[in-house]
Amino acid sequence: MSSIPVITIDGPSGAGKGTVARQLASELGYHLLDSGAVYRAAALHALHCNADLDDERSVMNALASMHARFEPHPDGVQVWLGDKNVTPDLRLETTGNAASKVALMRRVRESVLDEQRSFRQAPGLVADGRDMGTIVFPDAQLKVFLSASREVRAKRRAKQLKDKGIEVIISDLLQEIGARDERDSSREHSPLVAAHDALIIDSSELSIGAVVEQILSALPREVTAG
Ligand code: DC
């Protein structure tokens, strides 16, 4: 087991994991893993290859030719597939839904494990996703499960997309979030569940700053002293 500290932040989409993880990583000077971006990149590449997203073998065949690069950026990770920066496409709802589909597949999940673990580098890592605390970094120094009501999450997601110039209808988003939650939580491999030793935070009524404060104050001494 590595002694490099990891803080994991798992939870459903729109709970604020990404923003909280970014702020936390910046406060601590840690590296950042946006594991959703890894699944989104895989899904996008599979789509580019016209793979059948309901067929594991077809998706795995497509992934054999994937060359993805993840570069840290203050606004979130920048992702390259080959020599093309695909970051704008990565954030589309269609890509998120496709990611949720390929993330159901055991072989896909196994194929991205090493990539995700390679982000664990000194002085430490903040990793956000669905199974960071349960599967990818079970020995994390602090595990957080961040949730929020479905309505709050839909509104936040709509605002995020609007800021990027993408207009959405809230009721459609609510439905998509519901379907994605259901798929992420009920899947056989690495379902979205809180680790038994996770600190559970409901962010519905909390600002990002308040969530970050709660996490910082829960950090074990060995991490803050390091
Ligand atoms: O966090 P996000 O919306 O970018 O994630 C996109 C999809 O990827 C999400 O629906 C489920 C999947 N995912 C996953 O299964 N495991 C992770 N650790 C991160 C994301």
PDB file of C-alpha atoms and ligand atoms in Angstrom:
ATOM      1  CA  MET A   1       0.000   0.000   0.000  1.00  0.00           C
ATOM      2  CA  SER A   2       1.231   3.480  -0.845  1.00  0.00           C
ATOM      3  CA  SER A   3       1.903   6.017   1.882  1.00  0.00           C
ATOM      4  CA  ILE A   4       1.102   8.922  -0.447  1.00  0.00           C
ATOM      5  CA  PRO A   5      -2.090  10.425   0.972  1.00  0.00           C
ATOM      6  CA  VAL A   6      -5.338  10.212  -0.980  1.00  0.00           C
ATOM      7  CA  ILE A   7      -8.631  11.899  -0.241  1.00  0.00           C
ATOM      8  CA  THR A   8     -11.537  10.332  -2.119  1.00  0.00           C
ATOM      9  CA  ILE A   9     -14.776  12.134  -2.902  1.00  0.00           C
ATOM     10  CA  ASP A  10     -17.523   9.912  -4.243  1.00  0.00           C
ATOM     11  CA  GLY A  11     -21.150  10.658  -4.920  1.00  0.00           C
ATOM     12  CA  PRO A  12     -23.814  11.112  -7.593  1.00  0.00           C
ATOM     13  CA  SER A  13     -23.447  13.557 -10.478  1.00  0.00           C
ATOM     14  CA  GLY A  14     -24.118  17.190  -9.638  1.00  0.00           C
ATOM     15  CA  ALA A  15     -23.375  16.862  -5.909  1.00  0.00           C
ATOM     16  CA  GLY A  16     -20.476  19.298  -6.316  1.00  0.00           C
ATOM     17  CA  LYS A  17     -17.683  16.701  -6.196  1.00  0.00           C
ATOM     18  CA  GLY A  18     -15.693  18.253  -9.033  1.00  0.00           C
ATOM     19  CA  THR A  19     -15.625  21.777  -7.614  1.00  0.00           C
ATOM     20  CA  VAL A  20     -14.995  20.575  -4.065  1.00  0.00           C
ATOM     21  CA  ALA A  21     -12.191  18.285  -5.263  1.00  0.00           C
ATOM     22  CA  ARG A  22     -10.563  21.107  -7.244  1.00  0.00           C
ATOM     23  CA  GLN A  23     -10.644  23.527  -4.303  1.00  0.00           C
ATOM     24  CA  LEU A  24      -9.359  20.914  -1.915  1.00  0.00           C
ATOM     25  CA  ALA A  25      -6.509  19.907  -4.224  1.00  0.00           C
ATOM     26  CA  SER A  26      -5.566  23.552  -4.685  1.00  0.00           C
ATOM     27  CA  GLU A  27      -5.624  24.258  -0.895  1.00  0.00           C
ATOM     28  CA  LEU A  28      -3.462  21.231  -0.160  1.00  0.00           C
ATOM     29  CA  GLY A  29      -1.238  21.469  -3.249  1.00  0.00           C
ATOM     30  CA  TYR A  30      -2.304  17.944  -4.218  1.00  0.00           C
ATOM     31  CA  HIS A  31      -2.810  16.314  -7.617  1.00  0.00           C
ATOM     32  CA  LEU A  32      -6.342  15.847  -8.870  1.00  0.00           C
ATOM     33  CA  LEU A  33      -8.038  12.852 -10.463  1.00  0.00           C
ATOM     34  CA  ASP A  34     -11.395  13.481 -12.144  1.00  0.00           C
ATOM     35  CA  SER A  35     -12.207   9.828 -12.729  1.00  0.00           C
ATOM     36  CA  GLY A  36     -15.465  10.701 -14.493  1.00  0.00           C
ATOM     37  CA  ALA A  37     -13.311  12.285 -17.201  1.00  0.00           C
ATOM     38  CA  VAL A  38     -11.561   8.935 -17.690  1.00  0.00           C
ATOM     39  CA  TYR A  39     -14.907   7.203 -18.325  1.00  0.00           C
ATOM     40  CA  ARG A  40     -16.109  10.118 -20.451  1.00  0.00           C
ATOM     41  CA  ALA A  41     -12.941   9.926 -22.588  1.00  0.00           C
ATOM     42  CA  ALA A  42     -13.416   6.167 -23.024  1.00  0.00           C
ATOM     43  CA  ALA A  43     -17.057   6.664 -24.021  1.00  0.00           C
ATOM     44  CA  LEU A  44     -16.195   9.446 -26.465  1.00  0.00           C
ATOM     45  CA  HIS A  45     -13.497   7.363 -28.106  1.00  0.00           C
ATOM     46  CA  ALA A  46     -15.902   4.409 -28.344  1.00  0.00           C
ATOM     47  CA  LEU A  47     -18.484   6.714 -29.967  1.00  0.00           C
ATOM     48  CA  HIS A  48     -15.877   8.025 -32.428  1.00  0.00           C
ATOM     49  CA  CYS A  49     -15.153   4.395 -33.351  1.00  0.00           C
ATOM     50  CA  ASN A  50     -18.891   3.691 -33.823  1.00  0.00           C
ATOM     51  CA  ALA A  51     -18.746   1.027 -31.129  1.00  0.00           C
ATOM     52  CA  ASP A  52     -21.980  -0.472 -29.830  1.00  0.00           C
ATOM     53  CA  LEU A  53     -22.216   0.983 -26.319  1.00  0.00           C
ATOM     54  CA  ASP A  54     -24.374  -1.909 -25.170  1.00  0.00           C
ATOM     55  CA  ASP A  55     -21.751  -4.450 -26.169  1.00  0.00           C
ATOM     56  CA  GLU A  56     -18.683  -4.902 -23.961  1.00  0.00           C
ATOM     57  CA  ARG A  57     -16.608  -6.587 -26.645  1.00  0.00           C
ATOM     58  CA  SER A  58     -17.314  -3.839 -29.165  1.00  0.00           C
ATOM     59  CA  VAL A  59     -16.339  -1.144 -26.602  1.00  0.00           C
ATOM     60  CA  MET A  60     -13.173  -3.025 -25.565  1.00  0.00           C
ATOM     61  CA  ASN A  61     -12.151  -3.369 -29.225  1.00  0.00           C
ATOM     62  CA  ALA A  62     -12.503   0.387 -29.620  1.00  0.00           C
ATOM     63  CA  LEU A  63     -10.536   1.097 -26.433  1.00  0.00           C
ATOM     64  CA  ALA A  64      -7.562  -0.859 -27.752  1.00  0.00           C
ATOM     65  CA  SER A  65      -6.826   2.096 -30.058  1.00  0.00           C
ATOM     66  CA  MET A  66      -7.392   4.847 -27.470  1.00  0.00           C
ATOM     67  CA  HIS A  67      -4.567   7.284 -26.692  1.00  0.00           C
ATOM     68  CA  ALA A  68      -5.854   9.592 -23.988  1.00  0.00           C
ATOM     69  CA  ARG A  69      -3.938  12.312 -22.188  1.00  0.00           C
ATOM     70  CA  PHE A  70      -5.174  14.114 -19.076  1.00  0.00           C
ATOM     71  CA  GLU A  71      -3.635  17.503 -18.331  1.00  0.00           C
ATOM     72  CA  PRO A  72      -4.312  19.432 -15.127  1.00  0.00           C
ATOM     73  CA  HIS A  73      -5.947  22.825 -15.614  1.00  0.00           C
ATOM     74  CA  PRO A  74      -7.378  25.354 -13.106  1.00  0.00           C
ATOM     75  CA  ASP A  75     -10.855  25.000 -14.702  1.00  0.00           C
ATOM     76  CA  GLY A  76     -10.751  21.208 -14.562  1.00  0.00           C
ATOM     77  CA  VAL A  77      -8.808  18.595 -16.461  1.00  0.00           C
ATOM     78  CA  GLN A  78      -8.072  19.069 -20.171  1.00  0.00           C
ATOM     79  CA  VAL A  79      -8.437  15.846 -22.116  1.00  0.00           C
ATOM     80  CA  TRP A  80      -6.816  14.871 -25.386  1.00  0.00           C
ATOM     81  CA  LEU A  81      -7.716  11.915 -27.571  1.00  0.00           C
ATOM     82  CA  GLY A  82      -4.763  11.498 -29.898  1.00  0.00           C
ATOM     83  CA  ASP A  83      -3.851  15.054 -30.953  1.00  0.00           C
ATOM     84  CA  LYS A  84      -7.392  16.461 -30.488  1.00  0.00           C
ATOM     85  CA  ASN A  85      -8.433  18.399 -27.405  1.00  0.00           C
ATOM     86  CA  VAL A  86     -11.880  16.887 -26.705  1.00  0.00           C
ATOM     87  CA  THR A  87     -12.549  18.742 -23.427  1.00  0.00           C
ATOM     88  CA  PRO A  88     -15.668  20.617 -24.685  1.00  0.00           C
ATOM     89  CA  ASP A  89     -17.278  17.397 -25.967  1.00  0.00           C
ATOM     90  CA  LEU A  90     -16.429  15.624 -22.757  1.00  0.00           C
ATOM     91  CA  ARG A  91     -18.822  17.762 -20.710  1.00  0.00           C
ATOM     92  CA  LEU A  92     -21.881  17.196 -22.926  1.00  0.00           C
ATOM     93  CA  GLU A  93     -24.805  15.349 -21.331  1.00  0.00           C
ATOM     94  CA  THR A  94     -24.717  12.854 -24.202  1.00  0.00           C
ATOM     95  CA  THR A  95     -21.100  12.014 -23.299  1.00  0.00           C
ATOM     96  CA  GLY A  96     -22.040  11.681 -19.610  1.00  0.00           C
ATOM     97  CA  ASN A  97     -24.811   9.270 -20.480  1.00  0.00           C
ATOM     98  CA  ALA A  98     -22.533   7.282 -22.772  1.00  0.00           C
ATOM     99  CA  ALA A  99     -19.913   7.207 -19.974  1.00  0.00           C
ATOM    100  CA  SER A 100     -22.500   5.854 -17.580  1.00  0.00           C
ATOM    101  CA  LYS A 101     -23.127   3.000 -20.053  1.00  0.00           C
ATOM    102  CA  VAL A 102     -19.512   1.976 -20.639  1.00  0.00           C
ATOM    103  CA  ALA A 103     -18.901   2.320 -16.883  1.00  0.00           C
ATOM    104  CA  LEU A 104     -21.284  -0.639 -16.412  1.00  0.00           C
ATOM    105  CA  MET A 105     -18.757  -2.954 -18.050  1.00  0.00           C
ATOM    106  CA  ARG A 106     -16.383  -4.937 -15.849  1.00  0.00           C
ATOM    107  CA  ARG A 107     -13.589  -5.088 -18.428  1.00  0.00           C
ATOM    108  CA  VAL A 108     -13.802  -1.358 -19.070  1.00  0.00           C
ATOM    109  CA  ARG A 109     -13.546  -0.665 -15.333  1.00  0.00           C
ATOM    110  CA  GLU A 110     -10.564  -2.993 -15.004  1.00  0.00           C
ATOM    111  CA  SER A 111      -8.844  -1.424 -18.001  1.00  0.00           C
ATOM    112  CA  VAL A 112      -8.849   2.055 -16.415  1.00  0.00           C
ATOM    113  CA  LEU A 113      -7.765   0.998 -12.908  1.00  0.00           C
ATOM    114  CA  ASP A 114      -4.011   1.397 -13.472  1.00  0.00           C
ATOM    115  CA  GLU A 115      -4.490   4.729 -15.232  1.00  0.00           C
ATOM    116  CA  GLN A 116      -6.475   6.016 -12.246  1.00  0.00           C
ATOM    117  CA  ARG A 117      -4.007   4.694  -9.650  1.00  0.00           C
ATOM    118  CA  SER A 118      -1.100   6.282 -11.530  1.00  0.00           C
ATOM    119  CA  PHE A 119      -2.404   9.711 -10.407  1.00  0.00           C
ATOM    120  CA  ARG A 120      -1.342   8.883  -6.829  1.00  0.00           C
ATOM    121  CA  GLN A 121       1.814  10.922  -6.676  1.00  0.00           C
ATOM    122  CA  ALA A 122       3.537  13.009  -4.004  1.00  0.00           C
ATOM    123  CA  PRO A 123       2.622  15.126  -2.192  1.00  0.00           C
ATOM    124  CA  GLY A 124      -0.921  13.665  -2.416  1.00  0.00           C
ATOM    125  CA  LEU A 125      -4.075  13.182  -4.439  1.00  0.00           C
ATOM    126  CA  VAL A 126      -7.708  14.229  -4.332  1.00  0.00           C
ATOM    127  CA  ALA A 127      -9.746  11.762  -6.403  1.00  0.00           C
ATOM    128  CA  ASP A 128     -13.393  12.221  -7.282  1.00  0.00           C
ATOM    129  CA  GLY A 129     -15.798   9.711  -8.771  1.00  0.00           C
ATOM    130  CA  ARG A 130     -18.130   6.901  -7.794  1.00  0.00           C
ATOM    131  CA  ASP A 131     -15.843   4.132  -6.541  1.00  0.00           C
ATOM    132  CA  MET A 132     -12.694   5.989  -5.505  1.00  0.00           C
ATOM    133  CA  GLY A 133     -13.044   5.052  -1.819  1.00  0.00           C
ATOM    134  CA  THR A 134     -14.538   1.600  -2.326  1.00  0.00           C
ATOM    135  CA  ILE A 135     -12.470   0.095  -5.181  1.00  0.00           C
ATOM    136  CA  VAL A 136      -9.719   2.300  -6.578  1.00  0.00           C
ATOM    137  CA  PHE A 137      -8.183   3.654  -3.342  1.00  0.00           C
ATOM    138  CA  PRO A 138      -9.611   1.499  -0.531  1.00  0.00           C
ATOM    139  CA  ASP A 139      -6.702   2.593   1.708  1.00  0.00           C
ATOM    140  CA  ALA A 140      -7.441   6.335   1.288  1.00  0.00           C
ATOM    141  CA  GLN A 141      -6.610   8.476   4.320  1.00  0.00           C
ATOM    142  CA  LEU A 142     -10.017  10.182   4.123  1.00  0.00           C
ATOM    143  CA  LYS A 143     -13.129   9.067   2.230  1.00  0.00           C
ATOM    144  CA  VAL A 144     -15.994  11.446   1.630  1.00  0.00           C
ATOM    145  CA  PHE A 145     -19.411  10.632   0.194  1.00  0.00           C
ATOM    146  CA  LEU A 146     -20.983  13.834  -1.102  1.00  0.00           C
ATOM    147  CA  SER A 147     -24.682  13.854  -1.944  1.00  0.00           C
ATOM    148  CA  ALA A 148     -27.427  16.420  -2.590  1.00  0.00           C
ATOM    149  CA  SER A 149     -31.118  16.247  -3.472  1.00  0.00           C
ATOM    150  CA  ARG A 150     -31.949  15.446  -7.090  1.00  0.00           C
ATOM    151  CA  GLU A 151     -33.590  18.866  -7.612  1.00  0.00           C
ATOM    152  CA  VAL A 152     -30.567  20.767  -6.306  1.00  0.00           C
ATOM    153  CA  ARG A 153     -28.256  18.676  -8.477  1.00  0.00           C
ATOM    154  CA  ALA A 154     -30.358  19.277 -11.603  1.00  0.00           C
ATOM    155  CA  LYS A 155     -30.319  23.042 -10.989  1.00  0.00           C
ATOM    156  CA  ARG A 156     -26.555  23.073 -10.425  1.00  0.00           C
ATOM    157  CA  ARG A 157     -25.930  21.032 -13.558  1.00  0.00           C
ATOM    158  CA  ALA A 158     -28.185  23.345 -15.602  1.00  0.00           C
ATOM    159  CA  LYS A 159     -26.231  26.373 -14.370  1.00  0.00           C
ATOM    160  CA  GLN A 160     -22.879  24.713 -15.136  1.00  0.00           C
ATOM    161  CA  LEU A 161     -24.025  23.929 -18.663  1.00  0.00           C
ATOM    162  CA  LYS A 162     -25.560  27.399 -19.130  1.00  0.00           C
ATOM    163  CA  ASP A 163     -22.228  28.973 -18.137  1.00  0.00           C
ATOM    164  CA  LYS A 164     -20.721  26.964 -20.989  1.00  0.00           C
ATOM    165  CA  GLY A 165     -23.384  28.248 -23.393  1.00  0.00           C
ATOM    166  CA  ILE A 166     -25.401  25.014 -23.372  1.00  0.00           C
ATOM    167  CA  GLU A 167     -29.138  25.499 -22.722  1.00  0.00           C
ATOM    168  CA  VAL A 168     -31.060  22.625 -21.123  1.00  0.00           C
ATOM    169  CA  ILE A 169     -34.603  22.011 -19.915  1.00  0.00           C
ATOM    170  CA  ILE A 170     -34.620  21.309 -16.172  1.00  0.00           C
ATOM    171  CA  SER A 171     -37.302  18.592 -16.352  1.00  0.00           C
ATOM    172  CA  ASP A 172     -35.279  16.718 -19.008  1.00  0.00           C
ATOM    173  CA  LEU A 173     -32.169  17.047 -16.874  1.00  0.00           C
ATOM    174  CA  LEU A 174     -34.032  15.788 -13.800  1.00  0.00           C
ATOM    175  CA  GLN A 175     -35.104  12.724 -15.726  1.00  0.00           C
ATOM    176  CA  GLU A 176     -31.598  12.084 -17.083  1.00  0.00           C
ATOM    177  CA  ILE A 177     -30.045  12.493 -13.623  1.00  0.00           C
ATOM    178  CA  GLY A 178     -32.616  10.055 -12.210  1.00  0.00           C
ATOM    179  CA  ALA A 179     -31.830   7.480 -14.899  1.00  0.00           C
ATOM    180  CA  ARG A 180     -28.070   7.948 -14.449  1.00  0.00           C
ATOM    181  CA  ASP A 181     -28.355   7.613 -10.633  1.00  0.00           C
ATOM    182  CA  GLU A 182     -30.329   4.426 -11.076  1.00  0.00           C
ATOM    183  CA  ARG A 183     -27.776   2.989 -13.520  1.00  0.00           C
ATOM    184  CA  ASP A 184     -24.753   4.004 -11.406  1.00  0.00           C
ATOM    185  CA  SER A 185     -26.265   2.721  -8.133  1.00  0.00           C
ATOM    186  CA  SER A 186     -27.736  -0.563  -9.294  1.00  0.00           C
ATOM    187  CA  ARG A 187     -24.907  -1.795 -11.539  1.00  0.00           C
ATOM    188  CA  GLU A 188     -23.191  -5.052 -10.717  1.00  0.00           C
ATOM    189  CA  HIS A 189     -19.587  -3.791 -10.854  1.00  0.00           C
ATOM    190  CA  SER A 190     -18.446  -0.999  -8.515  1.00  0.00           C
ATOM    191  CA  PRO A 191     -21.908   0.462  -7.847  1.00  0.00           C
ATOM    192  CA  LEU A 192     -22.196   3.968  -6.437  1.00  0.00           C
ATOM    193  CA  VAL A 193     -22.286   3.328  -2.688  1.00  0.00           C
ATOM    194  CA  ALA A 194     -20.699   5.088   0.250  1.00  0.00           C
ATOM    195  CA  ALA A 195     -17.657   3.279   1.647  1.00  0.00           C
ATOM    196  CA  HIS A 196     -18.453   1.928   5.125  1.00  0.00           C
ATOM    197  CA  ASP A 197     -15.852   4.303   6.571  1.00  0.00           C
ATOM    198  CA  ALA A 198     -16.858   7.387   4.538  1.00  0.00           C
ATOM    199  CA  LEU A 199     -17.706  10.784   5.952  1.00  0.00           C
ATOM    200  CA  ILE A 200     -21.169  11.494   4.513  1.00  0.00           C
ATOM    201  CA  ILE A 201     -21.954  15.103   3.615  1.00  0.00           C
ATOM    202  CA  ASP A 202     -25.259  16.344   2.163  1.00  0.00           C
ATOM    203  CA  SER A 203     -24.389  19.481   0.179  1.00  0.00           C
ATOM    204  CA  SER A 204     -28.006  20.504  -0.676  1.00  0.00           C
ATOM    205  CA  GLU A 205     -27.944  23.424   1.758  1.00  0.00           C
ATOM    206  CA  LEU A 206     -24.181  23.989   1.907  1.00  0.00           C
ATOM    207  CA  SER A 207     -21.882  26.233  -0.088  1.00  0.00           C
ATOM    208  CA  ILE A 208     -18.824  24.701  -1.744  1.00  0.00           C
ATOM    209  CA  GLY A 209     -16.641  26.563   0.777  1.00  0.00           C
ATOM    210  CA  ALA A 210     -18.550  25.056   3.706  1.00  0.00           C
ATOM    211  CA  VAL A 211     -18.121  21.541   2.294  1.00  0.00           C
ATOM    212  CA  VAL A 212     -14.385  22.102   1.774  1.00  0.00           C
ATOM    213  CA  GLU A 213     -14.099  23.368   5.374  1.00  0.00           C
ATOM    214  CA  GLN A 214     -15.832  20.239   6.704  1.00  0.00           C
ATOM    215  CA  ILE A 215     -13.469  18.007   4.766  1.00  0.00           C
ATOM    216  CA  LEU A 216     -10.352  19.925   5.819  1.00  0.00           C
ATOM    217  CA  SER A 217     -11.368  19.718   9.460  1.00  0.00           C
ATOM    218  CA  ALA A 218     -11.898  15.947   9.129  1.00  0.00           C
ATOM    219  CA  LEU A 219      -8.415  15.300   7.699  1.00  0.00           C
ATOM    220  CA  PRO A 220      -6.393  12.932   9.866  1.00  0.00           C
ATOM    221  CA  ARG A 221      -3.378  14.485  11.550  1.00  0.00           C
ATOM    222  CA  GLU A 222      -0.894  12.373   9.555  1.00  0.00           C
ATOM    223  CA  VAL A 223      -2.132  14.138   6.385  1.00  0.00           C
ATOM    224  CA  THR A 224      -2.168  17.689   7.710  1.00  0.00           C
ATOM    225  CA  ALA A 225       1.240  17.200   9.294  1.00  0.00           C
ATOM    226  CA  GLY A 226       2.708  15.829   6.047  1.00  0.00           C
TER     227      GLY A 226
HETATM  228  O1   DC B   1     -18.738  12.258 -12.694  1.00  0.00           O
HETATM  229  P1   DC B   1     -19.128  12.239 -14.141  1.00  0.00           P
HETATM  230  O2   DC B   1     -20.528  12.746 -14.385  1.00  0.00           O
HETATM  231  O3   DC B   1     -18.125  12.908 -15.020  1.00  0.00           O
HETATM  232  O4   DC B   1     -19.134  10.678 -14.555  1.00  0.00           O
HETATM  233  C1   DC B   1     -19.621  10.228 -15.798  1.00  0.00           C
HETATM  234  C2   DC B   1     -20.057   8.767 -15.669  1.00  0.00           C
HETATM  235  O5   DC B   1     -18.897   7.967 -15.434  1.00  0.00           O
HETATM  236  C3   DC B   1     -21.010   8.467 -14.511  1.00  0.00           C
HETATM  237  O6   DC B   1     -22.342   8.382 -14.898  1.00  0.00           O
HETATM  238  C4   DC B   1     -20.572   7.133 -14.001  1.00  0.00           C
HETATM  239  C5   DC B   1     -19.191   6.934 -14.510  1.00  0.00           C
HETATM  240  N1   DC B   1     -18.181   6.925 -13.457  1.00  0.00           N
HETATM  241  C6   DC B   1     -17.979   5.740 -12.797  1.00  0.00           C
HETATM  242  O7   DC B   1     -18.673   4.761 -13.051  1.00  0.00           O
HETATM  243  N2   DC B   1     -17.001   5.648 -11.862  1.00  0.00           N
HETATM  244  C7   DC B   1     -16.255   6.704 -11.560  1.00  0.00           C
HETATM  245  N3   DC B   1     -15.306   6.579 -10.638  1.00  0.00           N
HETATM  246  C8   DC B   1     -16.477   7.957 -12.201  1.00  0.00           C
HETATM  247  C9   DC B   1     -17.459   8.035 -13.148  1.00  0.00           C
END
